[in-house]
Amino acid sequence: MEYILYEKEAWVGIITLNRPKALNALNSGVLEELSQVLDQAKRDEVRCLILTGAGEKAFAAGADISEMRLLSREEGERFGKKGNQVFWKVETFPAPVIAAVNGFALGGGCELAMCCDIRIASENAVFGQPEVGLGITPGFGGTQRLARLVGPGMAKQLIFTGKNIKAEEALRIGLINSVCPQGELMEEAGRLARSIVRNAPIAVRNSKEAINEGLDTDLRSGLGIEERLFGACFETEDQRYGMDFFLDKNKDKQREMFKNR
Ligand code: CAA
């Protein structure tokens, strides 16, 4: 692939946007390859994905402005649809996705981080939706996901002003989960991924689905979704052995089993 690196260690996949000279800006090629690599990671049955950017400066500095400059109205809508389709694959990926945000996460870059399940950032990370300064709205889900993550008031302030915020402020408003020094970011992401993959994979996957689907509906329907996915865990080996080993007070065997599943 020209723009994406992919590696897999044990049950953890790492996808790196690899266009550092353009601060990993998202052109059609990056989007297409990201879509393909997500399919590959799904086939590999990874139990956690880490998504990051190459270089020291950027996670992704947004959709590619030079590619968008001369788009017609229809082409603009199609470009937004393409971004939304690929980001939807991230959102619904059948295992947790961690964004390791190692620098600028602007426009489409911030939107990409927001469709991940967990966001951790380095101290030099910068977040923002600067699109209105370019004469457009956020187009890869920013108007929807930012408002859901930080509330409509803060989302509107960030989008209407187009102002960037630093990692500490992003942490304060709940846009990200944690901040660490840049040199420790990937180790931190790896630690978090390992602490996820040592648990029962079907249970983790069903939890993600229950949270995501539940957030799209009212509480009563959400509880119905949880009941279905809770029920679907029963009769699995994970549930049978997981509970047997717990009752036998054999924690090591429990962990070992999930690791080797
Ligand atoms: N699209 C295309 N190229 C980009 C880019 C983008 N979004 N962001 C950076 N680049 C390119 C620059 O053009 C430059 O290329 P050259 O070396 O060929 O000139 C290279 O990356 C390095 O960038 P800078 O020289 O600008 O680096 P800097 O350190 O001075 O500034 C920055 C960094 C503040 C992130 C600045 O690059 C910047 O403001 N980038 C644009 C951010 C932005 O507006 N993003 C939103 C895009 S619109 C969008 O994403 C729509 C949507 O929702 C789908």
PDB file of C-alpha atoms and ligand atoms in Angstrom:
ATOM      1  CA  MET A   1       0.000   0.000   0.000  1.00  0.00           C
ATOM      2  CA  GLU A   2       1.144   3.522  -0.727  1.00  0.00           C
ATOM      3  CA  TYR A   3      -0.369   5.395   2.200  1.00  0.00           C
ATOM      4  CA  ILE A   4      -1.023   2.875   4.953  1.00  0.00           C
ATOM      5  CA  LEU A   5       1.155   0.609   7.071  1.00  0.00           C
ATOM      6  CA  TYR A   6      -0.344  -2.401   8.790  1.00  0.00           C
ATOM      7  CA  GLU A   7       1.188  -4.775  11.280  1.00  0.00           C
ATOM      8  CA  LYS A   8      -0.206  -7.373  13.616  1.00  0.00           C
ATOM      9  CA  GLU A   9       1.282  -8.654  16.813  1.00  0.00           C
ATOM     10  CA  ALA A  10      -0.525 -11.339  18.758  1.00  0.00           C
ATOM     11  CA  TRP A  11      -4.146 -10.176  18.671  1.00  0.00           C
ATOM     12  CA  VAL A  12      -3.430  -6.481  18.185  1.00  0.00           C
ATOM     13  CA  GLY A  13      -3.391  -4.774  14.796  1.00  0.00           C
ATOM     14  CA  ILE A  14      -1.670  -1.419  14.226  1.00  0.00           C
ATOM     15  CA  ILE A  15      -2.730   0.765  11.305  1.00  0.00           C
ATOM     16  CA  THR A  16      -0.525   3.774  10.545  1.00  0.00           C
ATOM     17  CA  LEU A  17      -1.568   6.547   8.160  1.00  0.00           C
ATOM     18  CA  ASN A  18       1.647   6.972   6.241  1.00  0.00           C
ATOM     19  CA  ARG A  19       1.690  10.238   4.345  1.00  0.00           C
ATOM     20  CA  PRO A  20       3.812  12.302   6.713  1.00  0.00           C
ATOM     21  CA  LYS A  21       4.961  14.918   4.165  1.00  0.00           C
ATOM     22  CA  ALA A  22       1.328  16.050   3.859  1.00  0.00           C
ATOM     23  CA  LEU A  23       0.748  15.557   7.610  1.00  0.00           C
ATOM     24  CA  ASN A  24      -1.203  12.378   6.780  1.00  0.00           C
ATOM     25  CA  ALA A  25      -3.940  14.393   5.036  1.00  0.00           C
ATOM     26  CA  LEU A  26      -6.802  12.177   3.916  1.00  0.00           C
ATOM     27  CA  ASN A  27      -7.008  12.026   0.132  1.00  0.00           C
ATOM     28  CA  SER A  28      -9.072   9.469  -1.820  1.00  0.00           C
ATOM     29  CA  GLY A  29      -6.110   7.086  -1.923  1.00  0.00           C
ATOM     30  CA  VAL A  30      -5.701   7.146   1.870  1.00  0.00           C
ATOM     31  CA  LEU A  31      -9.437   6.575   2.343  1.00  0.00           C
ATOM     32  CA  GLU A  32      -9.491   3.687  -0.122  1.00  0.00           C
ATOM     33  CA  GLU A  33      -6.475   1.983   1.424  1.00  0.00           C
ATOM     34  CA  LEU A  34      -7.823   2.535   4.935  1.00  0.00           C
ATOM     35  CA  SER A  35     -11.001   0.780   3.852  1.00  0.00           C
ATOM     36  CA  GLN A  36      -9.014  -2.148   2.443  1.00  0.00           C
ATOM     37  CA  VAL A  37      -6.801  -2.521   5.489  1.00  0.00           C
ATOM     38  CA  LEU A  38      -9.839  -2.534   7.786  1.00  0.00           C
ATOM     39  CA  ASP A  39     -11.176  -5.466   5.763  1.00  0.00           C
ATOM     40  CA  GLN A  40      -7.836  -7.211   6.152  1.00  0.00           C
ATOM     41  CA  ALA A  41      -7.772  -6.631   9.927  1.00  0.00           C
ATOM     42  CA  LYS A  42     -11.303  -8.012  10.123  1.00  0.00           C
ATOM     43  CA  ARG A  43     -10.224 -11.139   8.237  1.00  0.00           C
ATOM     44  CA  ASP A  44      -7.261 -11.433  10.614  1.00  0.00           C
ATOM     45  CA  GLU A  45      -9.768 -11.382  13.489  1.00  0.00           C
ATOM     46  CA  VAL A  46      -7.714  -8.899  15.487  1.00  0.00           C
ATOM     47  CA  ARG A  47      -9.190  -8.238  18.901  1.00  0.00           C
ATOM     48  CA  CYS A  48      -8.031  -4.663  19.149  1.00  0.00           C
ATOM     49  CA  LEU A  49      -6.862  -2.134  16.580  1.00  0.00           C
ATOM     50  CA  ILE A  50      -4.596   0.842  17.162  1.00  0.00           C
ATOM     51  CA  LEU A  51      -4.819   3.675  14.649  1.00  0.00           C
ATOM     52  CA  THR A  52      -2.058   6.284  14.488  1.00  0.00           C
ATOM     53  CA  GLY A  53      -0.176   8.612  12.121  1.00  0.00           C
ATOM     54  CA  ALA A  54       3.368   8.412  10.787  1.00  0.00           C
ATOM     55  CA  GLY A  55       5.872  11.095  11.773  1.00  0.00           C
ATOM     56  CA  GLU A  56       6.164  13.272  14.846  1.00  0.00           C
ATOM     57  CA  LYS A  57       3.766  16.029  13.835  1.00  0.00           C
ATOM     58  CA  ALA A  58       0.407  14.668  12.860  1.00  0.00           C
ATOM     59  CA  PHE A  59      -2.240  12.027  13.358  1.00  0.00           C
ATOM     60  CA  ALA A  60      -4.026  13.521  10.326  1.00  0.00           C
ATOM     61  CA  ALA A  61      -4.303  17.200   9.379  1.00  0.00           C
ATOM     62  CA  GLY A  62      -7.702  16.695   7.766  1.00  0.00           C
ATOM     63  CA  ALA A  63      -9.174  15.874   4.407  1.00  0.00           C
ATOM     64  CA  ASP A  64      -6.850  16.786   1.548  1.00  0.00           C
ATOM     65  CA  ILE A  65      -7.531  20.433   0.740  1.00  0.00           C
ATOM     66  CA  SER A  66      -5.807  20.346  -2.650  1.00  0.00           C
ATOM     67  CA  GLU A  67      -8.018  17.437  -3.723  1.00  0.00           C
ATOM     68  CA  MET A  68     -11.192  19.183  -2.491  1.00  0.00           C
ATOM     69  CA  ARG A  69     -10.459  22.630  -3.911  1.00  0.00           C
ATOM     70  CA  LEU A  70     -12.222  22.277  -7.269  1.00  0.00           C
ATOM     71  CA  LEU A  71     -14.938  19.794  -6.406  1.00  0.00           C
ATOM     72  CA  SER A  72     -18.464  20.437  -7.656  1.00  0.00           C
ATOM     73  CA  ARG A  73     -21.425  20.264  -5.295  1.00  0.00           C
ATOM     74  CA  GLU A  74     -22.115  16.646  -6.316  1.00  0.00           C
ATOM     75  CA  GLU A  75     -18.471  15.652  -6.060  1.00  0.00           C
ATOM     76  CA  GLY A  76     -18.256  17.281  -2.634  1.00  0.00           C
ATOM     77  CA  GLU A  77     -21.221  15.269  -1.425  1.00  0.00           C
ATOM     78  CA  ARG A  78     -19.699  12.098  -2.866  1.00  0.00           C
ATOM     79  CA  PHE A  79     -16.367  12.807  -1.146  1.00  0.00           C
ATOM     80  CA  GLY A  80     -18.201  13.256   2.181  1.00  0.00           C
ATOM     81  CA  LYS A  81     -20.075  10.018   1.605  1.00  0.00           C
ATOM     82  CA  LYS A  82     -16.839   8.173   0.883  1.00  0.00           C
ATOM     83  CA  GLY A  83     -15.264   9.465   4.112  1.00  0.00           C
ATOM     84  CA  ASN A  84     -18.385   8.597   6.095  1.00  0.00           C
ATOM     85  CA  GLN A  85     -18.477   5.065   4.660  1.00  0.00           C
ATOM     86  CA  VAL A  86     -14.866   4.364   5.589  1.00  0.00           C
ATOM     87  CA  PHE A  87     -15.218   5.945   9.042  1.00  0.00           C
ATOM     88  CA  TRP A  88     -18.365   3.874   9.604  1.00  0.00           C
ATOM     89  CA  LYS A  89     -16.207   0.789   9.067  1.00  0.00           C
ATOM     90  CA  VAL A  90     -13.965   2.025  11.874  1.00  0.00           C
ATOM     91  CA  GLU A  91     -16.940   2.746  14.135  1.00  0.00           C
ATOM     92  CA  THR A  92     -18.485  -0.682  13.546  1.00  0.00           C
ATOM     93  CA  PHE A  93     -15.222  -2.638  13.403  1.00  0.00           C
ATOM     94  CA  PRO A  94     -15.930  -5.847  15.351  1.00  0.00           C
ATOM     95  CA  ALA A  95     -13.286  -5.115  18.000  1.00  0.00           C
ATOM     96  CA  PRO A  96     -12.247  -1.995  19.907  1.00  0.00           C
ATOM     97  CA  VAL A  97     -10.296   0.645  17.981  1.00  0.00           C
ATOM     98  CA  ILE A  98      -7.893   2.914  19.858  1.00  0.00           C
ATOM     99  CA  ALA A  99      -6.816   6.207  18.267  1.00  0.00           C
ATOM    100  CA  ALA A 100      -3.253   6.996  19.311  1.00  0.00           C
ATOM    101  CA  VAL A 101      -3.252  10.691  18.415  1.00  0.00           C
ATOM    102  CA  ASN A 102       0.365  11.739  17.987  1.00  0.00           C
ATOM    103  CA  GLY A 103      -0.003  15.353  16.810  1.00  0.00           C
ATOM    104  CA  PHE A 104      -2.454  17.386  14.717  1.00  0.00           C
ATOM    105  CA  ALA A 105      -5.931  15.854  14.534  1.00  0.00           C
ATOM    106  CA  LEU A 106      -7.751  18.519  12.538  1.00  0.00           C
ATOM    107  CA  GLY A 107     -10.906  18.389  10.442  1.00  0.00           C
ATOM    108  CA  GLY A 108     -11.116  14.867   8.992  1.00  0.00           C
ATOM    109  CA  GLY A 109      -8.277  13.862  11.348  1.00  0.00           C
ATOM    110  CA  CYS A 110     -10.309  14.812  14.410  1.00  0.00           C
ATOM    111  CA  GLU A 111     -13.307  13.098  12.820  1.00  0.00           C
ATOM    112  CA  LEU A 112     -11.296   9.922  12.294  1.00  0.00           C
ATOM    113  CA  ALA A 113     -10.215   9.939  15.945  1.00  0.00           C
ATOM    114  CA  MET A 114     -13.840  10.435  16.987  1.00  0.00           C
ATOM    115  CA  CYS A 115     -15.092   7.313  15.237  1.00  0.00           C
ATOM    116  CA  CYS A 116     -12.584   5.250  17.223  1.00  0.00           C
ATOM    117  CA  ASP A 117     -13.753   3.774  20.526  1.00  0.00           C
ATOM    118  CA  ILE A 118     -10.996   5.215  22.716  1.00  0.00           C
ATOM    119  CA  ARG A 119      -8.734   8.216  22.118  1.00  0.00           C
ATOM    120  CA  ILE A 120      -5.392   8.658  23.801  1.00  0.00           C
ATOM    121  CA  ALA A 121      -3.144  11.538  22.812  1.00  0.00           C
ATOM    122  CA  SER A 122       0.416  12.753  23.145  1.00  0.00           C
ATOM    123  CA  GLU A 123       1.054  16.068  24.903  1.00  0.00           C
ATOM    124  CA  ASN A 124       1.718  17.811  21.564  1.00  0.00           C
ATOM    125  CA  ALA A 125      -1.627  16.739  20.061  1.00  0.00           C
ATOM    126  CA  VAL A 126      -3.908  19.464  18.715  1.00  0.00           C
ATOM    127  CA  PHE A 127      -7.593  18.958  17.957  1.00  0.00           C
ATOM    128  CA  GLY A 128     -10.033  21.072  15.991  1.00  0.00           C
ATOM    129  CA  GLN A 129     -12.612  21.393  13.245  1.00  0.00           C
ATOM    130  CA  PRO A 130     -11.256  24.326  11.214  1.00  0.00           C
ATOM    131  CA  GLU A 131     -13.520  23.723   8.195  1.00  0.00           C
ATOM    132  CA  VAL A 132     -15.632  26.894   8.413  1.00  0.00           C
ATOM    133  CA  GLY A 133     -12.430  28.844   7.823  1.00  0.00           C
ATOM    134  CA  LEU A 134     -12.161  27.031   4.491  1.00  0.00           C
ATOM    135  CA  GLY A 135     -15.769  27.713   3.528  1.00  0.00           C
ATOM    136  CA  ILE A 136     -17.128  24.247   4.273  1.00  0.00           C
ATOM    137  CA  THR A 137     -18.740  22.362   7.138  1.00  0.00           C
ATOM    138  CA  PRO A 138     -17.042  19.370   8.778  1.00  0.00           C
ATOM    139  CA  GLY A 139     -17.740  16.577   6.304  1.00  0.00           C
ATOM    140  CA  PHE A 140     -16.627  13.236   7.690  1.00  0.00           C
ATOM    141  CA  GLY A 141     -19.030  13.092  10.648  1.00  0.00           C
ATOM    142  CA  GLY A 142     -17.762  16.007  12.770  1.00  0.00           C
ATOM    143  CA  THR A 143     -21.105  17.766  13.178  1.00  0.00           C
ATOM    144  CA  GLN A 144     -22.619  14.541  14.475  1.00  0.00           C
ATOM    145  CA  ARG A 145     -19.911  12.820  16.513  1.00  0.00           C
ATOM    146  CA  LEU A 146     -18.427  15.915  18.179  1.00  0.00           C
ATOM    147  CA  ALA A 147     -21.844  16.949  19.478  1.00  0.00           C
ATOM    148  CA  ARG A 148     -22.455  13.435  20.788  1.00  0.00           C
ATOM    149  CA  LEU A 149     -19.048  13.289  22.470  1.00  0.00           C
ATOM    150  CA  VAL A 150     -18.719  16.702  24.105  1.00  0.00           C
ATOM    151  CA  GLY A 151     -22.319  17.983  23.975  1.00  0.00           C
ATOM    152  CA  PRO A 152     -23.906  20.388  21.497  1.00  0.00           C
ATOM    153  CA  GLY A 153     -22.771  23.626  23.189  1.00  0.00           C
ATOM    154  CA  MET A 154     -19.060  22.821  23.187  1.00  0.00           C
ATOM    155  CA  ALA A 155     -19.273  21.199  19.730  1.00  0.00           C
ATOM    156  CA  LYS A 156     -20.925  24.288  18.292  1.00  0.00           C
ATOM    157  CA  GLN A 157     -18.313  26.560  19.862  1.00  0.00           C
ATOM    158  CA  LEU A 158     -15.466  24.494  18.414  1.00  0.00           C
ATOM    159  CA  ILE A 159     -17.044  24.193  14.966  1.00  0.00           C
ATOM    160  CA  PHE A 160     -18.322  27.790  14.658  1.00  0.00           C
ATOM    161  CA  THR A 161     -15.020  29.354  15.785  1.00  0.00           C
ATOM    162  CA  GLY A 162     -12.821  26.804  14.002  1.00  0.00           C
ATOM    163  CA  LYS A 163     -10.371  27.205  16.882  1.00  0.00           C
ATOM    164  CA  ASN A 164      -7.922  24.438  17.717  1.00  0.00           C
ATOM    165  CA  ILE A 165      -7.471  23.093  21.222  1.00  0.00           C
ATOM    166  CA  LYS A 166      -4.518  21.403  22.873  1.00  0.00           C
ATOM    167  CA  ALA A 167      -4.525  17.902  24.321  1.00  0.00           C
ATOM    168  CA  GLU A 168      -5.112  19.083  27.907  1.00  0.00           C
ATOM    169  CA  GLU A 169      -8.213  21.022  26.886  1.00  0.00           C
ATOM    170  CA  ALA A 170      -9.428  18.052  24.798  1.00  0.00           C
ATOM    171  CA  LEU A 171      -9.065  15.917  27.917  1.00  0.00           C
ATOM    172  CA  ARG A 172     -10.948  18.453  30.035  1.00  0.00           C
ATOM    173  CA  ILE A 173     -13.963  18.525  27.717  1.00  0.00           C
ATOM    174  CA  GLY A 174     -14.073  14.746  27.370  1.00  0.00           C
ATOM    175  CA  LEU A 175     -12.955  14.533  23.747  1.00  0.00           C
ATOM    176  CA  ILE A 176     -10.094  12.200  24.677  1.00  0.00           C
ATOM    177  CA  ASN A 177      -9.501   9.619  27.405  1.00  0.00           C
ATOM    178  CA  SER A 178      -5.915  10.390  28.431  1.00  0.00           C
ATOM    179  CA  VAL A 179      -2.713  12.267  27.597  1.00  0.00           C
ATOM    180  CA  CYS A 180       0.890  11.083  27.813  1.00  0.00           C
ATOM    181  CA  PRO A 181       4.356  12.182  26.627  1.00  0.00           C
ATOM    182  CA  GLN A 182       4.825  11.612  22.895  1.00  0.00           C
ATOM    183  CA  GLY A 183       7.612   9.058  23.379  1.00  0.00           C
ATOM    184  CA  GLU A 184       5.308   6.892  25.473  1.00  0.00           C
ATOM    185  CA  LEU A 185       2.190   7.048  23.309  1.00  0.00           C
ATOM    186  CA  MET A 186       2.521   3.769  21.418  1.00  0.00           C
ATOM    187  CA  GLU A 187       3.611   1.890  24.525  1.00  0.00           C
ATOM    188  CA  GLU A 188       0.572   3.280  26.336  1.00  0.00           C
ATOM    189  CA  ALA A 189      -1.700   2.308  23.419  1.00  0.00           C
ATOM    190  CA  GLY A 190      -0.167  -1.188  23.394  1.00  0.00           C
ATOM    191  CA  ARG A 191      -0.704  -1.553  27.150  1.00  0.00           C
ATOM    192  CA  LEU A 192      -4.332  -0.551  26.792  1.00  0.00           C
ATOM    193  CA  ALA A 193      -4.811  -2.919  23.839  1.00  0.00           C
ATOM    194  CA  ARG A 194      -3.276  -5.829  25.753  1.00  0.00           C
ATOM    195  CA  SER A 195      -5.535  -5.187  28.718  1.00  0.00           C
ATOM    196  CA  ILE A 196      -8.502  -5.433  26.330  1.00  0.00           C
ATOM    197  CA  VAL A 197      -7.425  -8.549  24.430  1.00  0.00           C
ATOM    198  CA  ARG A 198      -6.877 -10.593  27.555  1.00  0.00           C
ATOM    199  CA  ASN A 199     -10.637 -10.588  28.082  1.00  0.00           C
ATOM    200  CA  ALA A 200     -13.280 -12.748  26.410  1.00  0.00           C
ATOM    201  CA  PRO A 201     -13.399 -11.580  22.761  1.00  0.00           C
ATOM    202  CA  ILE A 202     -17.089 -12.232  22.147  1.00  0.00           C
ATOM    203  CA  ALA A 203     -18.020 -10.352  25.313  1.00  0.00           C
ATOM    204  CA  VAL A 204     -15.840  -7.374  24.361  1.00  0.00           C
ATOM    205  CA  ARG A 205     -17.290  -7.316  20.834  1.00  0.00           C
ATOM    206  CA  ASN A 206     -20.860  -7.566  22.092  1.00  0.00           C
ATOM    207  CA  SER A 207     -20.209  -4.792  24.640  1.00  0.00           C
ATOM    208  CA  LYS A 208     -19.012  -2.482  21.856  1.00  0.00           C
ATOM    209  CA  GLU A 209     -22.066  -3.288  19.759  1.00  0.00           C
ATOM    210  CA  ALA A 210     -24.434  -2.763  22.696  1.00  0.00           C
ATOM    211  CA  ILE A 211     -22.936   0.632  23.568  1.00  0.00           C
ATOM    212  CA  ASN A 212     -22.846   1.868  19.968  1.00  0.00           C
ATOM    213  CA  GLU A 213     -26.302   0.668  19.017  1.00  0.00           C
ATOM    214  CA  GLY A 214     -27.770   1.754  22.345  1.00  0.00           C
ATOM    215  CA  LEU A 215     -26.445   5.300  21.949  1.00  0.00           C
ATOM    216  CA  ASP A 216     -28.388   5.558  18.693  1.00  0.00           C
ATOM    217  CA  THR A 217     -31.717   4.889  20.358  1.00  0.00           C
ATOM    218  CA  ASP A 218     -33.829   5.531  23.475  1.00  0.00           C
ATOM    219  CA  LEU A 219     -33.013   3.874  26.818  1.00  0.00           C
ATOM    220  CA  ARG A 220     -35.782   1.283  26.699  1.00  0.00           C
ATOM    221  CA  SER A 221     -34.739   0.069  23.229  1.00  0.00           C
ATOM    222  CA  GLY A 222     -31.094   0.212  24.309  1.00  0.00           C
ATOM    223  CA  LEU A 223     -31.831  -2.098  27.213  1.00  0.00           C
ATOM    224  CA  GLY A 224     -33.466  -4.489  24.736  1.00  0.00           C
ATOM    225  CA  ILE A 225     -30.280  -4.413  22.628  1.00  0.00           C
ATOM    226  CA  GLU A 226     -28.228  -5.186  25.736  1.00  0.00           C
ATOM    227  CA  GLU A 227     -30.481  -8.106  26.676  1.00  0.00           C
ATOM    228  CA  ARG A 228     -29.999  -9.652  23.221  1.00  0.00           C
ATOM    229  CA  LEU A 229     -26.217  -9.256  23.245  1.00  0.00           C
ATOM    230  CA  PHE A 230     -25.926 -10.346  26.895  1.00  0.00           C
ATOM    231  CA  GLY A 231     -27.942 -13.460  26.048  1.00  0.00           C
ATOM    232  CA  ALA A 232     -25.752 -14.127  23.010  1.00  0.00           C
ATOM    233  CA  CYS A 233     -22.725 -14.568  25.297  1.00  0.00           C
ATOM    234  CA  PHE A 234     -24.272 -17.613  26.964  1.00  0.00           C
ATOM    235  CA  GLU A 235     -23.404 -21.070  25.695  1.00  0.00           C
ATOM    236  CA  THR A 236     -20.149 -19.701  24.269  1.00  0.00           C
ATOM    237  CA  GLU A 237     -16.935 -21.376  25.423  1.00  0.00           C
ATOM    238  CA  ASP A 238     -15.810 -18.022  26.789  1.00  0.00           C
ATOM    239  CA  GLN A 239     -18.799 -17.874  29.104  1.00  0.00           C
ATOM    240  CA  ARG A 240     -18.801 -21.536  30.126  1.00  0.00           C
ATOM    241  CA  TYR A 241     -15.079 -21.787  30.857  1.00  0.00           C
ATOM    242  CA  GLY A 242     -14.797 -18.181  32.054  1.00  0.00           C
ATOM    243  CA  MET A 243     -17.346 -18.825  34.786  1.00  0.00           C
ATOM    244  CA  ASP A 244     -16.094 -22.341  35.592  1.00  0.00           C
ATOM    245  CA  PHE A 245     -12.556 -21.090  36.073  1.00  0.00           C
ATOM    246  CA  PHE A 246     -13.808 -18.214  38.220  1.00  0.00           C
ATOM    247  CA  LEU A 247     -15.757 -20.588  40.440  1.00  0.00           C
ATOM    248  CA  ASP A 248     -12.692 -22.883  40.616  1.00  0.00           C
ATOM    249  CA  LYS A 249     -10.725 -19.776  41.685  1.00  0.00           C
ATOM    250  CA  ASN A 250      -8.405 -20.347  38.727  1.00  0.00           C
ATOM    251  CA  LYS A 251      -7.822 -16.835  37.367  1.00  0.00           C
ATOM    252  CA  ASP A 252      -4.658 -17.826  35.501  1.00  0.00           C
ATOM    253  CA  LYS A 253      -6.423 -20.517  33.539  1.00  0.00           C
ATOM    254  CA  GLN A 254      -9.228 -18.072  32.746  1.00  0.00           C
ATOM    255  CA  ARG A 255      -6.771 -15.515  31.291  1.00  0.00           C
ATOM    256  CA  GLU A 256      -4.777 -18.217  29.508  1.00  0.00           C
ATOM    257  CA  MET A 257      -7.901 -19.540  27.848  1.00  0.00           C
ATOM    258  CA  PHE A 258      -8.926 -16.178  26.379  1.00  0.00           C
ATOM    259  CA  LYS A 259      -5.367 -15.573  25.210  1.00  0.00           C
ATOM    260  CA  ASN A 260      -5.344 -18.801  23.233  1.00  0.00           C
ATOM    261  CA  ARG A 261      -8.850 -18.641  21.842  1.00  0.00           C
TER     262      ARG A 261
HETATM  263  N1  CAA B   1      -4.660  18.921   3.006  1.00  0.00           N
HETATM  264  C1  CAA B   1      -3.621  18.906   2.126  1.00  0.00           C
HETATM  265  N2  CAA B   1      -2.356  19.188   2.474  1.00  0.00           N
HETATM  266  C2  CAA B   1      -2.114  19.469   3.772  1.00  0.00           C
HETATM  267  C3  CAA B   1      -3.138  19.492   4.740  1.00  0.00           C
HETATM  268  C4  CAA B   1      -4.465  19.188   4.302  1.00  0.00           C
HETATM  269  N3  CAA B   1      -5.499  19.136   5.156  1.00  0.00           N
HETATM  270  N4  CAA B   1      -2.609  19.827   5.924  1.00  0.00           N
HETATM  271  C5  CAA B   1      -1.277  20.000   5.715  1.00  0.00           C
HETATM  272  N5  CAA B   1      -0.990  19.775   4.417  1.00  0.00           N
HETATM  273  C6  CAA B   1       0.326  19.865   3.762  1.00  0.00           C
HETATM  274  C7  CAA B   1       0.751  21.319   3.552  1.00  0.00           C
HETATM  275  O1  CAA B   1       0.161  21.829   2.374  1.00  0.00           O
HETATM  276  C8  CAA B   1       2.258  21.155   3.432  1.00  0.00           C
HETATM  277  O2  CAA B   1       2.560  20.681   2.151  1.00  0.00           O
HETATM  278  P1  CAA B   1       3.858  21.263   1.365  1.00  0.00           P
HETATM  279  O3  CAA B   1       5.022  20.876   2.228  1.00  0.00           O
HETATM  280  O4  CAA B   1       3.806  20.552   0.058  1.00  0.00           O
HETATM  281  O5  CAA B   1       3.660  22.716   1.292  1.00  0.00           O
HETATM  282  C9  CAA B   1       2.564  20.038   4.411  1.00  0.00           C
HETATM  283  O6  CAA B   1       1.341  19.361   4.631  1.00  0.00           O
HETATM  284  C10 CAA B   1       3.057  20.542   5.754  1.00  0.00           C
HETATM  285  O7  CAA B   1       2.100  21.458   6.243  1.00  0.00           O
HETATM  286  P2  CAA B   1       2.459  22.922   6.748  1.00  0.00           P
HETATM  287  O8  CAA B   1       3.661  23.438   6.036  1.00  0.00           O
HETATM  288  O9  CAA B   1       1.218  23.760   6.674  1.00  0.00           O
HETATM  289  O10 CAA B   1       2.871  22.621   8.258  1.00  0.00           O
HETATM  290  P3  CAA B   1       2.770  23.598   9.514  1.00  0.00           P
HETATM  291  O11 CAA B   1       3.476  22.920  10.615  1.00  0.00           O
HETATM  292  O12 CAA B   1       3.193  24.972   9.153  1.00  0.00           O
HETATM  293  O13 CAA B   1       1.198  23.685   9.854  1.00  0.00           O
HETATM  294  C11 CAA B   1      -0.995  22.764  10.222  1.00  0.00           C
HETATM  295  C12 CAA B   1       0.523  22.553  10.300  1.00  0.00           C
HETATM  296  C13 CAA B   1      -1.415  23.846  11.239  1.00  0.00           C
HETATM  297  C14 CAA B   1      -1.684  21.446  10.562  1.00  0.00           C
HETATM  298  C15 CAA B   1      -1.382  23.227   8.795  1.00  0.00           C
HETATM  299  O14 CAA B   1      -0.797  22.318   7.869  1.00  0.00           O
HETATM  300  C16 CAA B   1      -2.854  23.255   8.534  1.00  0.00           C
HETATM  301  O15 CAA B   1      -3.538  24.156   8.986  1.00  0.00           O
HETATM  302  N6  CAA B   1      -3.390  22.276   7.773  1.00  0.00           N
HETATM  303  C17 CAA B   1      -4.762  22.243   7.365  1.00  0.00           C
HETATM  304  C18 CAA B   1      -5.671  21.862   8.527  1.00  0.00           C
HETATM  305  C19 CAA B   1      -7.121  21.910   8.087  1.00  0.00           C
HETATM  306  O16 CAA B   1      -7.643  22.932   7.732  1.00  0.00           O
HETATM  307  N7  CAA B   1      -7.784  20.745   8.120  1.00  0.00           N
HETATM  308  C20 CAA B   1      -9.160  20.597   7.729  1.00  0.00           C
HETATM  309  C21 CAA B   1      -9.252  20.189   6.303  1.00  0.00           C
HETATM  310  S1  CAA B   1     -10.893  20.213   5.678  1.00  0.00           S
HETATM  311  C22 CAA B   1     -11.601  18.772   6.211  1.00  0.00           C
HETATM  312  O17 CAA B   1     -10.992  17.964   6.896  1.00  0.00           O
HETATM  313  C23 CAA B   1     -13.000  18.560   5.758  1.00  0.00           C
HETATM  314  C24 CAA B   1     -13.693  17.415   6.370  1.00  0.00           C
HETATM  315  O18 CAA B   1     -14.188  17.478   7.466  1.00  0.00           O
HETATM  316  C25 CAA B   1     -13.829  16.180   5.629  1.00  0.00           C
END
